[in-house]
XYZ file of C-alpha atoms in Angstrom:
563
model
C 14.483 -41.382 -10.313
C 12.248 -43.171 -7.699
C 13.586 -40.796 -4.709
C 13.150 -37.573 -6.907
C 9.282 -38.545 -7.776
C 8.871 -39.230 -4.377
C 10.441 -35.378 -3.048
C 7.886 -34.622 -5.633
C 4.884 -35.440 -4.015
C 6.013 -34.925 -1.079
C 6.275 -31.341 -2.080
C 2.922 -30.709 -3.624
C 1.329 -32.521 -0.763
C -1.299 -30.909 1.047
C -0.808 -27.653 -1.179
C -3.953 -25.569 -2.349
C -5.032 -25.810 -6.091
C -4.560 -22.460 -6.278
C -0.805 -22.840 -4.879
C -0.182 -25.199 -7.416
C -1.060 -22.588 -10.310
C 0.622 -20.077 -8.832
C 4.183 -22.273 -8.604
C 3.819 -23.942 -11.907
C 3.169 -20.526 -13.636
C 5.779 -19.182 -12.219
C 8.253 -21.820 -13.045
C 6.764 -22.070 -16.216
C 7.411 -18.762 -16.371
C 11.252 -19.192 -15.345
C 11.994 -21.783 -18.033
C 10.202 -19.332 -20.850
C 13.573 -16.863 -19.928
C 16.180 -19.925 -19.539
C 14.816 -21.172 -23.033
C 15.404 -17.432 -24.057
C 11.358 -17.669 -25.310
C 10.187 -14.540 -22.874
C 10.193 -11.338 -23.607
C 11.532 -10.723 -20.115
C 14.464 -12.632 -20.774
C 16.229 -9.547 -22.199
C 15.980 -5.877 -22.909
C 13.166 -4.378 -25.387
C 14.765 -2.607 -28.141
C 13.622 1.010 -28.751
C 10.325 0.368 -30.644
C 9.464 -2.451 -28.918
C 9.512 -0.015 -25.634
C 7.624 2.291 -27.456
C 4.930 0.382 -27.708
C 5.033 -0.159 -23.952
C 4.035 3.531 -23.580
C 0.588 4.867 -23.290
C 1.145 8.148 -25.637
C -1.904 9.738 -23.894
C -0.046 10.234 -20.615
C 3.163 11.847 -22.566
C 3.500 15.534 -23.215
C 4.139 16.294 -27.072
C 3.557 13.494 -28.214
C 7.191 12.686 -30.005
C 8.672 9.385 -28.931
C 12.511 9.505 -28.123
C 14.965 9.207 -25.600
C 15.259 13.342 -25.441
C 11.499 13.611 -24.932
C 11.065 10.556 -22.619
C 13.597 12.848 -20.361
C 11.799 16.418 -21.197
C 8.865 14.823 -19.992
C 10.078 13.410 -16.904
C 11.343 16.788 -15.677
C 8.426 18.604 -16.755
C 5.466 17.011 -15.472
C 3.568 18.111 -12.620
C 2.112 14.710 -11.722
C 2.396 11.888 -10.525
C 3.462 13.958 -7.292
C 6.190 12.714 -4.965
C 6.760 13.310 -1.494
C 6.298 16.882 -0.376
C 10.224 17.270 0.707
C 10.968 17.555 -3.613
C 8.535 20.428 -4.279
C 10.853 23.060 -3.271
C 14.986 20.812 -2.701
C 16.200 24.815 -1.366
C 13.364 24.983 1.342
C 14.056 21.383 2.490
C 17.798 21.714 2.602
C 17.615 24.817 4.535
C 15.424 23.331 7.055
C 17.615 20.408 7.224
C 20.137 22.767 8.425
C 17.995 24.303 10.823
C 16.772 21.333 12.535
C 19.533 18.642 12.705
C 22.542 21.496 12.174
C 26.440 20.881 10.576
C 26.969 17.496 12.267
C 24.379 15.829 10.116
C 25.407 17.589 7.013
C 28.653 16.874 7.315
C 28.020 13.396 8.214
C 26.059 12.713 5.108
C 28.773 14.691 2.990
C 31.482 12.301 4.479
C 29.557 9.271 3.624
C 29.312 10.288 0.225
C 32.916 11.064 -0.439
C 33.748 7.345 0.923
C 31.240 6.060 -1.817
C 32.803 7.866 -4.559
C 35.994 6.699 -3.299
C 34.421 2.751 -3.488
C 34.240 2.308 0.135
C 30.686 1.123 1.740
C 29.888 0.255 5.686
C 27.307 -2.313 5.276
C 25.437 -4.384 7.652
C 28.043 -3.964 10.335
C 30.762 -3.980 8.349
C 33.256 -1.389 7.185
C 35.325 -0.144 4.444
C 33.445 -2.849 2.108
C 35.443 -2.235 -1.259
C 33.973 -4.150 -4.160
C 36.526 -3.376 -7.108
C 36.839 -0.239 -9.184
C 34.792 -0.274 -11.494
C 32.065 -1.659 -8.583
C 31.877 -5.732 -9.486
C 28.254 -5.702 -8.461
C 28.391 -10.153 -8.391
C 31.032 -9.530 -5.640
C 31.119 -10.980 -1.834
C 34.137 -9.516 -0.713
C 34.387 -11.201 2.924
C 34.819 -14.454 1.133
C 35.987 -13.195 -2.057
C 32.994 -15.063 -4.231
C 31.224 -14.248 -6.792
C 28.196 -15.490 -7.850
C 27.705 -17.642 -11.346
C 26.193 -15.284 -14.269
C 23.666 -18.007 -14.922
C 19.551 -17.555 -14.674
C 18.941 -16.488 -11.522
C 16.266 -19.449 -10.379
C 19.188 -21.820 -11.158
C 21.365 -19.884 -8.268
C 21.482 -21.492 -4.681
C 21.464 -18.090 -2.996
C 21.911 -19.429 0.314
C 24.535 -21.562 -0.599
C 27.678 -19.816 1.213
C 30.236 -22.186 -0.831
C 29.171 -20.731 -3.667
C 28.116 -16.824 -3.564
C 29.427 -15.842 -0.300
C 27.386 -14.359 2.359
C 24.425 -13.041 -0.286
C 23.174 -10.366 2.354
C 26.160 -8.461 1.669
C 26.151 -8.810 -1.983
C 22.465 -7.813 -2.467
C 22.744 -4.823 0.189
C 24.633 -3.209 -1.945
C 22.388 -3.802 -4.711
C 19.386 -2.216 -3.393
C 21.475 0.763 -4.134
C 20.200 2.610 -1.245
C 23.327 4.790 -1.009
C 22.149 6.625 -4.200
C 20.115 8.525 -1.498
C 23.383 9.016 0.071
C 24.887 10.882 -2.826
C 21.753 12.580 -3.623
C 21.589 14.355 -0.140
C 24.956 15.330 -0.839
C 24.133 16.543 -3.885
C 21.550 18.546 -2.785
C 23.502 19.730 0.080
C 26.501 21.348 -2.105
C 25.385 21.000 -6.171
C 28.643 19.008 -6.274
C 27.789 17.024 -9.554
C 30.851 14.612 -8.900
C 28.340 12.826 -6.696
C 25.599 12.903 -9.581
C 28.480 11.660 -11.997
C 29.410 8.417 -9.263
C 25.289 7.772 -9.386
C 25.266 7.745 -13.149
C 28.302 5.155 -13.593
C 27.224 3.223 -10.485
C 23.651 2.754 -12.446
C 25.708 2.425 -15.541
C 28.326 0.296 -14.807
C 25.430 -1.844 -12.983
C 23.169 -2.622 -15.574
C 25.824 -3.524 -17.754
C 26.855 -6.163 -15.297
C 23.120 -7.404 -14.840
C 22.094 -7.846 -18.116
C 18.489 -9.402 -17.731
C 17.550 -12.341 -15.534
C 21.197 -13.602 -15.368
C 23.081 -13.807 -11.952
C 22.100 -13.297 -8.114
C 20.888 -9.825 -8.201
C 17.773 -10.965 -10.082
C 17.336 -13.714 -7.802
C 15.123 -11.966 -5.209
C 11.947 -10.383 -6.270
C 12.279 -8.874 -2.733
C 15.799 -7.264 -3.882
C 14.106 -6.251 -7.085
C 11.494 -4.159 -4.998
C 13.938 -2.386 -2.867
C 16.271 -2.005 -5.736
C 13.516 -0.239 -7.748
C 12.365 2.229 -5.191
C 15.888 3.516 -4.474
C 16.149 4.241 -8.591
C 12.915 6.138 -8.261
C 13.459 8.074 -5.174
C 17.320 8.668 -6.804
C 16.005 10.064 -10.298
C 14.089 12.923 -7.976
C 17.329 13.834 -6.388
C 19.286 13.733 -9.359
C 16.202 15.182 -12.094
C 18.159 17.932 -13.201
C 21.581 16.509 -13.413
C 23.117 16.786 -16.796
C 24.902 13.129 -16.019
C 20.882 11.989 -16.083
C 21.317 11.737 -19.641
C 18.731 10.872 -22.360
C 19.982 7.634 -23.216
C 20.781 6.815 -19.328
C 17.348 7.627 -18.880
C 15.777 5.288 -21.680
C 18.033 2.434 -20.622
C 16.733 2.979 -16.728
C 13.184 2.866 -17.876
C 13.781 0.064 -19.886
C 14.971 -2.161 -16.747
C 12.472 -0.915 -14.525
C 9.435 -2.557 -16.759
C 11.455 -5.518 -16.592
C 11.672 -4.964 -12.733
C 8.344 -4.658 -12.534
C 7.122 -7.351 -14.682
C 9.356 -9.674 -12.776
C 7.845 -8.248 -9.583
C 3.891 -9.201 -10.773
C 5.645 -12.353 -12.795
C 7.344 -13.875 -9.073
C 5.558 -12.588 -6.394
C 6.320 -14.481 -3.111
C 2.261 -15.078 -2.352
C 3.384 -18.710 -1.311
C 7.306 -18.734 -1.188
C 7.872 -16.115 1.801
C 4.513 -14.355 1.991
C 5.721 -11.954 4.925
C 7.772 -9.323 4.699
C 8.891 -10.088 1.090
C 5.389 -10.193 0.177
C 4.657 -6.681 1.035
C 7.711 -5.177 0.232
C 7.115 -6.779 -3.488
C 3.591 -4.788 -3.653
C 4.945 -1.520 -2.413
C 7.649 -1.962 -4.971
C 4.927 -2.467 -7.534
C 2.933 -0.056 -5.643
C 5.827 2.558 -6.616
C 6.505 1.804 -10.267
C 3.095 1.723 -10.637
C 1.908 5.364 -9.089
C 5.181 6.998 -10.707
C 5.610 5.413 -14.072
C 1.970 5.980 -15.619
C 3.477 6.404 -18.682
C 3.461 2.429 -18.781
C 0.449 0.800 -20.292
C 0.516 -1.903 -17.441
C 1.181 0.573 -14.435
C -2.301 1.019 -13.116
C -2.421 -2.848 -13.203
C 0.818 -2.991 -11.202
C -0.276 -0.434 -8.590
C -4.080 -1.880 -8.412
C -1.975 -4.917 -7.628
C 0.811 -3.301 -4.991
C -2.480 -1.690 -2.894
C -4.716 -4.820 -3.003
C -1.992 -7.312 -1.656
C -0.856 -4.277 0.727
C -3.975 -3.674 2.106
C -5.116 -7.411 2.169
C -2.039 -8.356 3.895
C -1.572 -5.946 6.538
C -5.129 -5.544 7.343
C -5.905 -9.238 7.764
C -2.663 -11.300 8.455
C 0.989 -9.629 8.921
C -0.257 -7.716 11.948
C -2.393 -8.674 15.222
C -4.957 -7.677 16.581
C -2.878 -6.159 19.443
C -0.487 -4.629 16.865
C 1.988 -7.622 17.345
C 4.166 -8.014 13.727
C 3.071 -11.957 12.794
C 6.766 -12.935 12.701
C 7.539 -12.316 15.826
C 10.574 -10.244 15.127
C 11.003 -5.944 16.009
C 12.963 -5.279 13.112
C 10.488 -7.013 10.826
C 7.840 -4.992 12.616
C 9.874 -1.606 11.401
C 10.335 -2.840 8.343
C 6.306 -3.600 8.047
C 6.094 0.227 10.035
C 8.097 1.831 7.086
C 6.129 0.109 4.222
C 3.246 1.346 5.696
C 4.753 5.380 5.921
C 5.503 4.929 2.480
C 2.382 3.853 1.380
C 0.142 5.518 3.009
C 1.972 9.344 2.330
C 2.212 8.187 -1.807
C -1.249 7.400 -1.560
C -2.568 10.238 -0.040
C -0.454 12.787 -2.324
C -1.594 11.184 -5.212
C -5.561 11.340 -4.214
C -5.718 7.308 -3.403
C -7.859 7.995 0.515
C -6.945 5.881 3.378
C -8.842 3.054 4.392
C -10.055 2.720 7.922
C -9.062 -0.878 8.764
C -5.568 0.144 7.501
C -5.381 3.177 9.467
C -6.152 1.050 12.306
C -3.861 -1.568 12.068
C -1.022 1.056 11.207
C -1.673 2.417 14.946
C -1.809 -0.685 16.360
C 1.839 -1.654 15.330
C 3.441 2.138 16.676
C 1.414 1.454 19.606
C 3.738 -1.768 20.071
C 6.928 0.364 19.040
C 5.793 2.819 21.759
C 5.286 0.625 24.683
C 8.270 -1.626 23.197
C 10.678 1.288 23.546
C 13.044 1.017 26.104
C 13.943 3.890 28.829
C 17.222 4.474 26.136
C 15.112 5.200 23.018
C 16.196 1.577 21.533
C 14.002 -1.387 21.023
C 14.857 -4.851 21.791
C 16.198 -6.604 18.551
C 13.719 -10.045 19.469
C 13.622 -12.618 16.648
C 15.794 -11.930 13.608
C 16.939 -8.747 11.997
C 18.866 -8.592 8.477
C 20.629 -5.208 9.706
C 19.267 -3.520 6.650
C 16.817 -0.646 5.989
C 14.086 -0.479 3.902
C 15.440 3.071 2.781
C 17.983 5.040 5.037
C 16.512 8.626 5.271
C 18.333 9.493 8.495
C 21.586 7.686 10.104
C 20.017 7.165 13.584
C 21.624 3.612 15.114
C 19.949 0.306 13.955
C 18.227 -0.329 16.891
C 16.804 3.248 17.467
C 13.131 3.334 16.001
C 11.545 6.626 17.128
C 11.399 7.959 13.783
C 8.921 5.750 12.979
C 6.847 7.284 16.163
C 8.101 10.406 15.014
C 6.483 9.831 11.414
C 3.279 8.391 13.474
C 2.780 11.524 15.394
C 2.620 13.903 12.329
C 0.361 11.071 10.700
C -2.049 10.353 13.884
C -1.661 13.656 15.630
C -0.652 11.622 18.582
C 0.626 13.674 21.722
C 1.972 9.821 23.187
C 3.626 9.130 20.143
C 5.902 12.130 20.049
C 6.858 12.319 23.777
C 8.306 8.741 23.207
C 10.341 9.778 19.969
C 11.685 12.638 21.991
C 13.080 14.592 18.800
C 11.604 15.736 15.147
C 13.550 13.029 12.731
C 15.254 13.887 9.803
C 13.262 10.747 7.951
C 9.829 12.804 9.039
C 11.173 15.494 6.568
C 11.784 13.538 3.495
C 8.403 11.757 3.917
C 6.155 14.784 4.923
C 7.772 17.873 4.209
C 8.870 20.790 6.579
C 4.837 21.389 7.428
C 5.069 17.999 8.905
C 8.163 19.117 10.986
C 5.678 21.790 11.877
C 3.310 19.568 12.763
C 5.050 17.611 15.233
C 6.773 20.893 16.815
C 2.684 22.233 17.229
C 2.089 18.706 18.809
C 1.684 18.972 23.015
C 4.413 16.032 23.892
C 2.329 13.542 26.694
C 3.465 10.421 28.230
C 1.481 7.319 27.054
C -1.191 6.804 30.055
C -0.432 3.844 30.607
C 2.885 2.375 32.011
C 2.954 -1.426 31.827
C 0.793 -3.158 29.238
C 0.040 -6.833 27.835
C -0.063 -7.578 24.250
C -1.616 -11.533 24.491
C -2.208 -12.056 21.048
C 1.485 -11.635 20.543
C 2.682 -13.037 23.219
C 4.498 -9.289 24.581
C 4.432 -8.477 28.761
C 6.030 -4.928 29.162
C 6.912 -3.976 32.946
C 7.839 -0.123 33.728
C 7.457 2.157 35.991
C 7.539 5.382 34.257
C 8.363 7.062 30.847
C 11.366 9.033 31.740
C 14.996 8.612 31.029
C 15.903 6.800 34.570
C 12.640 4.502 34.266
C 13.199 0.334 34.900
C 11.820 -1.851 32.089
C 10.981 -5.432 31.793
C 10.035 -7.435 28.296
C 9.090 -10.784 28.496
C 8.734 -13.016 25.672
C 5.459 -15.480 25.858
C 4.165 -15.775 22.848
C 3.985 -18.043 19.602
C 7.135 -19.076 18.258
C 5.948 -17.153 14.768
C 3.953 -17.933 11.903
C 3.883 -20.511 8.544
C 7.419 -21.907 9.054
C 8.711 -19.341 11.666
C 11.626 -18.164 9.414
C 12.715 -15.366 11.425
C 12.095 -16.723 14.866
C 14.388 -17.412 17.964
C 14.189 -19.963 20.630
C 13.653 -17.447 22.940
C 10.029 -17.858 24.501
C 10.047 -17.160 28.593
C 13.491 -14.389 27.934
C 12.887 -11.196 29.337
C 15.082 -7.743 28.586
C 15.761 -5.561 31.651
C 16.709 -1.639 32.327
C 17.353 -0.225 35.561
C 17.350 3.346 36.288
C 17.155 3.798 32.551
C 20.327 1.638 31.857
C 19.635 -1.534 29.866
C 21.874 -4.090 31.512
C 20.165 -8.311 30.242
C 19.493 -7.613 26.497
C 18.882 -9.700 23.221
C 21.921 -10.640 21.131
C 20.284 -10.057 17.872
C 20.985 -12.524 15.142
C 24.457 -11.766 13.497
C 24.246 -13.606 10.744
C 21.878 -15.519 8.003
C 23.886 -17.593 5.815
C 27.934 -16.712 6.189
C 28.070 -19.049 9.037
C 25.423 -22.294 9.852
C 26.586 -22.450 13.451
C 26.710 -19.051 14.324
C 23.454 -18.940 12.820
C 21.874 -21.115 15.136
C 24.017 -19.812 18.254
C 22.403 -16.918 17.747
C 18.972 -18.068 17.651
C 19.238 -21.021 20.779
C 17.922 -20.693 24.123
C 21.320 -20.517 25.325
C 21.724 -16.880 23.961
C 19.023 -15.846 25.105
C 18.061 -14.655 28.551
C 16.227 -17.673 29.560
C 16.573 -20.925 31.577
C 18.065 -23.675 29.373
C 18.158 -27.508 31.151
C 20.257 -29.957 29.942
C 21.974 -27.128 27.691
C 18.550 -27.914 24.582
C 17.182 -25.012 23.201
C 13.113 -24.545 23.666
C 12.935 -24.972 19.947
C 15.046 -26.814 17.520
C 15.990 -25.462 14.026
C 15.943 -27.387 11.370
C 17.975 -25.367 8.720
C 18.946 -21.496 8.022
C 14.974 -20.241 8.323
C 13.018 -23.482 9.271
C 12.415 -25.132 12.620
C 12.386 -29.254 13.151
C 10.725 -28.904 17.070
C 8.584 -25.373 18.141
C 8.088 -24.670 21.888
C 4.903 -23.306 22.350
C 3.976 -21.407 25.924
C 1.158 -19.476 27.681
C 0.580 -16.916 29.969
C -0.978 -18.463 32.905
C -1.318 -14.767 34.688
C -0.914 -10.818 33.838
C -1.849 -8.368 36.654
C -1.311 -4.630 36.253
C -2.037 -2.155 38.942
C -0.702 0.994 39.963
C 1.835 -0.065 42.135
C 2.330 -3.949 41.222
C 2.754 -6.374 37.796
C 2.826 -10.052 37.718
C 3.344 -11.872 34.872
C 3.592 -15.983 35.283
């Protein structure tokens, strides 16, 4: 009893007051649904959820399943992305642009899902039962307790199994695998898979019980790939109108979870964010729920706070320290930006700003290959896969950022229009970027001090050498998603990338390999006595942080030197 007082204060220590609040709300919160007292802690029944409706932004009038569904289909606004106004026009300039080969590789993907066979995170042929056991890890062969989620030690491997691979296929991103397909041929056996996948899932999950509740993170992505999937599939006959009501139903509770367990002090990074655009989404396109504008007054305020005054630098630098958390911060900020502006919300200068700042990064990051160094950690997932470019292969972003910015720079680095530029902007912003006069960046080598980011080159063309070296801070609050890898460098020659980073390979299936992958000794750097710079001190925490400085950066024409 003595020790566990004792981890007590040792926890609150030195917190905020508001911190405090937050946490004990929140748990207070949790034991409301263990105790079964919350209304969160299961599903509304049908009048309850009609009372969750504002009747003045439904059409008729008449509350029921049927008209919930009429509605949906009818209305004119919210608006989505410009890509659904016309599915025939974007289809046929997806054919245009990117040809059979794409087609047919999104067609092929889709078969394999209705056949119950994913490629996730590296990994192939993932089958998960028949029907789809959503709790399953199938590399292990665990499955996660069906208890409240907050009582779930997700990062346990004895007991769930590596959890990355359970929850990637709970964000259910590969509904927007089946709904290009669908789109592609009208083939409603994909539409009928999407129906029992969403089905067969929410049976499975009832609410707040097992690991796919445990992340609010999860929750966000999870949500957004339901909303972007009910555009693809809004005419379906297998989007039925009880499917519908049930879907709606779990997406308050999504949402209310979302503003209930925000991560403003438990991982306020990328989890943060991607928790406000999630609520930044339900909000804009459900406003037939009385508490959406409160959800997406919430999603833009901790958006805009965040990204404007912590998560990026001022030299465009992702806090973190990590690229792939930098295009995960690029994407939320695509998304946001194009919903807002479709649905009248304007842009707001400072956001604008730092939004350049962190493709300015990407740019100059980008190596004479088109890939970007994979520095710091990477998860291996996407926040939504719109195209089927490689992991490490970023230029959509830029290509997104030329449209957006009208940036000459920006498109001569992503080389190619990008399939994910149509979805988000529409064939006019294809058009856009082809009007666009492709330039080099102006500059060749640049610093990025804040950040800690030294990038070497002697040109912008295929055959160009490259140098990145890594001086910087080893990340921020307890550097979750850093390496040891302060003073390694990556290096091209003649456009051929030949020291590189190993990436991170895994989170929590193996504690070793974990930290293998994130020691000095991985890393292209000088090790002495076989230590590690920095020291971790568990799967995302640190116990001893090296900390270097750049004693010298000189750029000319003809000469660098970075000590």
């Amino acid at each position: 009893m003595v020790r566990r007082l004792w981890s007590m204060v040792n926890k609150i220590k030195g917190r905020s007051p508001d911190e405090l609040r937050v946490r004990l709300g929140q748990a207070l919160a949790a034991y409301g649904e263990r105790s079964g007292w919350s209304s969160q802690a299961h599903l509304p029944s049908d009048g309850a959820f009609f009372r969750l409706l504002d009747r003045a932004q439904l059409s008729g009038g008449v509350l029921s399943p049927e008209a919930l569904l009429a509605h949906f289909r009818g209305r004119s606004t919210p608006s989505f992305f410009v890509a659904f106004e016309d599915p025939k026009k974007t289809v046929a300039a997806l054919r245009q642009r990117f040809g059979p080969q794409a087609e047919q590789h999104v067609l092929e993907r889709a078969r394999r899902i209705c056949a119950g066979r994913f490629d996730l995170l590296g990994l192939h042929e993932l089958q998960f039962g028949d029907p789809i056991d959503w709790q399953l890890e199938p590399v292990a062969g665990k499955r996660g307790p069906r208890v409240h989620w907050s009582r779930i030690n997700y990062l346990d491997a004895a007991q769930v199994g590596d959890n990355k691979i359970v929850w990637e296929l709970n964000r259910h991103q590969h509904f927007l695998t089946l709904g290009r397909a669908y789109w592609y041929t009208g083939d409603e056996r994909f539409a009928e898979t999407f129906a029992a996948h969403l089905t067969g899932w929410m049976e499975q999950n009832l609410p707040k019980l097992g690991i796919n509740w445990a992340s609010s993170l999860e929750i966000a992505f999870r949500a957004i790939s339901w909303l972007w999937s009910f555009y693809f599939f809004r005419e379906s006959p297998h989007l039925t109108p009880h499917l519908w009501m049930t879907v709606l139903k779990f997406l308050y509770l999504h949402a209310r979870h979302l503003e209930t367990y925000l991560s403003t002090y438990f991982s306020p990074n990328t989890h943060l964010t991607g928790e406000a655009l999630g609520l930044y989404y339900l909000g804009t396109l459900l406003p037939e729920f009385r508490r959406a504008r409160g959800w997406r007054a919430t999603g833009r305020e901790i958006l805009l706070r965040e990204l404007q005054r912590r998560h990026i630098r001022a030299d465009g630098v992702y806090f973190e320290q990590s690229s792939y958390y930098h295009r995960y911060t690029l994407d939320f900020c695509a998304h946001f930006h194009t919903l807002a502006q479709r649905n009248g919300e304007p842009a707001e200068l400072g956001f604008l700003e730092k939004y350049a700042a962190l493709l300015d990064h990407l740019m100059v990051l980008t190596r004479p290959d088109g890939r970007t160094p994979l520095f710091g950690d990477d998860d291996g997932g996407r926040f939504l896969p719109l195209d089927d470019r490689d992991v490490n292969d970023f230029r959509a972003a830029l290509a997104t950022g030329a449209v957006l910015f009208a940036r000459p720079d920006y498109k001569a680095v992503a080389e190619a229009p990008a399939e994910e530029t149509l979805w988000l902007l529409g064939e006019e912003g294809q058009q856009t970027f082809d009007r666009l006069d492709a330039q080099p960046p102006q500059s060749t080598s640049r610093d990025f001090p804040e950040g800690g980011y030294y990038v070497m080159r002697d040109g912008w063309e295929r055959t160009s050498h490259y140098l990145l070296v890594d001086c910087g801070p080893h990340g921020f609050f307890n550097c979750g998603h850093a390496h040891a890898d302060v003073l390694s460098f990556e290096l091209a020659a003649h456009g051929r990338s030949l020291l590189v980073d190993p990436g991170t390979y895994t989170y929590t299936g193996s504690a070793s390999a974990r930290d293998w992958f994130r020691s000095s000794a991985a890393h292209n750097v000088l090790t002495i006595d076989g230590e590690s710079s920095s020291a971790p001190g568990g799967t995302f925490s640190w116990k001893a942080v090296a900390r270097a400085q750049a004693v010298s950066w000189r750029n000319h024409n003809r000469f660098d030197f970075f000590s």
